[in-house]
Amino acid sequence: MPTAFNLAADLDTALQSAAHAAGLADAAAFAPEVRPADPKHGDYQANGVLGYAKARKLNPRGVAEQLIAALPASVTADYEATIAGPGFINFTLKPAALVAWLRAHDSAEHLAAGAAAAHAGQTWVVDYSSPNTAKQMHVGHLRSAVIGEAICRLLAFTGATVIRDNHLGDWGTQFGKLIYAYKRWADPAALEADAIAELERLYKLGNDATPDGSPELEEAKRELVKLQTGDPENLALWQKFSEVSLAAFQTIYDRLGITFDHNLGESFYNDKLDRVYAELTATTPPIAEVSEGALVVFHPEHPRFKTQPFLIRKADGASNYGSTDLATALYRTEHFKADGIVVVTDFRQGDHFEQLFLTVKKWFAAKGYRLPELHHVTFGAVTGEDGKALKTRDGGTIKLKALLDEAEERAYAIVSEKNAELPEAERRAIAQVVGIGAVQYADLSQNRSSNYVFSWEKMLALDGNTAPYLLYAVTRVHSIFRKLGITPGDAATESAASPLETPAEFALARKLVKFPNALDTALTTLRPHFLCIYLYELAGEFSSFYNAEKVAVDDPAVRARRLQLCARTLLTLETGLHLLGLRTLTRM
Ligand code: ARG
């Protein structure tokens, strides 16, 4: 009976062994490529036979026959294997094996234990959100936070130790202008009421008051130099800017369910930059070179980066985004012993990270440092339904706080309309989960590479691939159990279940065992929308099942097996939604 979590991965391994056992030519090169199949054909399909056979001028169906004949008894006991088309192998789980999987994966802990093999023993640093300080977060900051958190949870669920690192933009020339303005125009009452809004106002004032070539700009530059050389007053001000910013960010993170382990901003790397310059220039041949006074890296093997320099120190000796990110990569490797590093930013930083990673690879190879897996997770812009950048009615940027407030308000209106009888406090609590969840889910459910079209109507709709639809599906299953006075997954029901019989029962069970594949795809591509698609399909399969079969029937064994399917659906939906960073409800 199968106990493996990811049955497709298990079959893949079995087919590889079968290739050896059958004595296939070049067996080690055979990649079975087992994937979930179109339900019409079975549960899983091995697609790799065709390519393997063709490349070796073998008959694919013949190879498939050899492979099936060489499958271990453990596989043939659990699956019907058939050859289809030019040489695909379809696998259909036998009913007993299907139920055995469902029984073995009966709790969040058991699912997690099964999933943990993927990244067990590994440490992953995820750099996300990472806004610049002294400014409020706006709608553009939503995607990194939401996508990054989902990736953290997926990695942790699959066994990794995850380090959430908020790489704040907390250093740079803008602080000269901000200090200049702060010393002249800071309004204590405004600082008290909404500190970050006041800093934002001051920065704009400072910027306007220091045009190029003006004596005011010279004064702002002197403030910057004082900060950089450790002047206590300016340092204290800068410190205050960071604290105020972080406190404001934290109110947003709390609403999104995000807790960072570290807030190691760019300033943290100030004293770690000289080592970068030294090491990159001391290799033979040197990785970095001086060009027009600046320190740069070229990558001759790259069509663009052979002439487009990666700037890692400016001509005036100042550090930049390249220098700090190089030091950051080293720190995460040495200090956190990262096996993987994920940085989540919008796609416009693509060149920066491509150049960074190329440089890191050469640098670490030259020094013999262990190289972690490096991933830049990019996403498209947030646009309105007209395809243009999302703005407030008067053309300003939408603050993230205002956006989350509006989500909760809109959800509150919907909840109140549907459930006028619930006490207000409960409607508020539900609206929080639905509103914030709708914003998170709308972002996650689209392929992150595309621009994200922000639409209140779509994200709050009760049908379609939306948070309200899935959250509602969860509450519907809860209500089935509530009405019967039974706890989902309780031992008596579990042991009373009879074998599955009807097509709707089988279809739902077969969808449930595919959860690991959705996780796997979401993780290997670092694209949470694959998990969303699966959860949406699962909820649909549950609806079909629920419309086709009565759950609360008199026959206790039939009732128990249908309740078991309900309990597993609930478990999978809740686990999946939590992995995406959403909270769930028991009623709404
Ligand atoms: N502060 C940057 C921004 O607002 C994002 C930082 C991403 N992380 C990094 N290591 N560069 O665009």
CSV table of N, CA and C and ligand atoms in Angstrom, one decimal, residues 127 129-132 141 167-169 266 321 325 328 332 343-346 349 352-353, ligand 1:
chain,number,residue,atom,x,y,z
A,127,ASP,N,14.2,37.0,1.0
A,127,ASP,CA,14.3,38.5,1.0
A,127,ASP,C,13.1,39.0,0.3
A,129,SER,N,9.5,41.9,0.6
A,129,SER,CA,8.9,43.1,1.0
A,129,SER,C,10.0,44.2,0.8
A,130,SER,N,11.0,44.2,1.8
A,130,SER,CA,12.2,45.1,1.6
A,130,SER,C,11.9,46.5,1.0
A,131,PRO,N,11.0,47.2,1.7
A,131,PRO,CA,10.8,48.6,1.2
A,131,PRO,C,11.9,49.5,1.6
A,132,ASN,N,11.8,50.7,1.0
A,132,ASN,CA,12.8,51.8,1.4
A,132,ASN,C,12.1,52.5,2.6
A,141,HIS,N,4.1,47.8,-3.2
A,141,HIS,CA,4.8,46.9,-2.3
A,141,HIS,C,4.0,45.7,-1.9
A,167,HIS,N,15.1,43.2,3.7
A,167,HIS,CA,16.3,43.9,3.3
A,167,HIS,C,15.9,45.4,3.0
A,168,LEU,N,15.7,46.1,4.1
A,168,LEU,CA,15.2,47.5,4.0
A,168,LEU,C,16.2,48.4,3.2
A,169,GLY,N,15.6,49.3,2.4
A,169,GLY,CA,16.4,50.3,1.7
A,169,GLY,C,16.6,51.4,2.7
A,266,GLU,N,20.1,47.7,4.0
A,266,GLU,CA,21.4,48.0,3.3
A,266,GLU,C,22.4,48.6,4.3
A,321,TYR,N,23.8,50.0,-4.8
A,321,TYR,CA,22.9,48.8,-4.7
A,321,TYR,C,23.7,47.5,-5.0
A,325,ASP,N,24.4,44.5,-2.2
A,325,ASP,CA,23.8,43.1,-2.5
A,325,ASP,C,24.9,42.1,-2.6
A,328,THR,N,25.6,41.2,0.9
A,328,THR,CA,24.5,40.5,1.4
A,328,THR,C,24.5,39.0,1.0
A,332,ARG,N,24.7,36.0,3.8
A,332,ARG,CA,23.7,35.0,3.9
A,332,ARG,C,24.3,33.6,3.8
A,343,VAL,N,15.1,36.1,-3.7
A,343,VAL,CA,14.9,37.6,-3.5
A,343,VAL,C,13.6,37.9,-4.4
A,344,VAL,N,12.7,38.5,-3.8
A,344,VAL,CA,11.4,38.8,-4.5
A,344,VAL,C,11.3,40.3,-4.8
A,345,THR,N,11.4,40.7,-6.0
A,345,THR,CA,11.2,42.1,-6.4
A,345,THR,C,10.5,42.1,-7.8
A,346,ASP,N,10.1,43.3,-8.2
A,346,ASP,CA,9.5,43.4,-9.5
A,346,ASP,C,10.5,43.2,-10.6
A,349,GLN,N,14.0,44.8,-11.9
A,349,GLN,CA,15.4,44.6,-11.3
A,349,GLN,C,16.0,43.3,-11.9
A,352,HIS,N,19.8,43.7,-12.7
A,352,HIS,CA,20.6,43.8,-11.5
A,352,HIS,C,20.9,42.4,-10.9
A,353,PHE,N,19.8,41.6,-10.8
A,353,PHE,CA,20.0,40.3,-10.1
A,353,PHE,C,20.7,39.3,-11.1
B,1,ARG,N1,14.6,48.1,-1.5
B,1,ARG,C1,14.4,47.6,-2.8
B,1,ARG,C2,13.3,48.2,-3.5
B,1,ARG,O1,12.5,48.9,-2.8
B,1,ARG,C3,14.2,46.1,-2.8
B,1,ARG,C4,15.3,45.3,-2.2
B,1,ARG,C5,15.3,43.8,-2.6
B,1,ARG,N2,16.4,43.1,-2.0
B,1,ARG,C6,17.6,43.2,-2.4
B,1,ARG,N3,18.5,42.4,-1.7
B,1,ARG,N4,18.1,44.0,-3.3
B,1,ARG,O2,13.1,48.1,-4.7
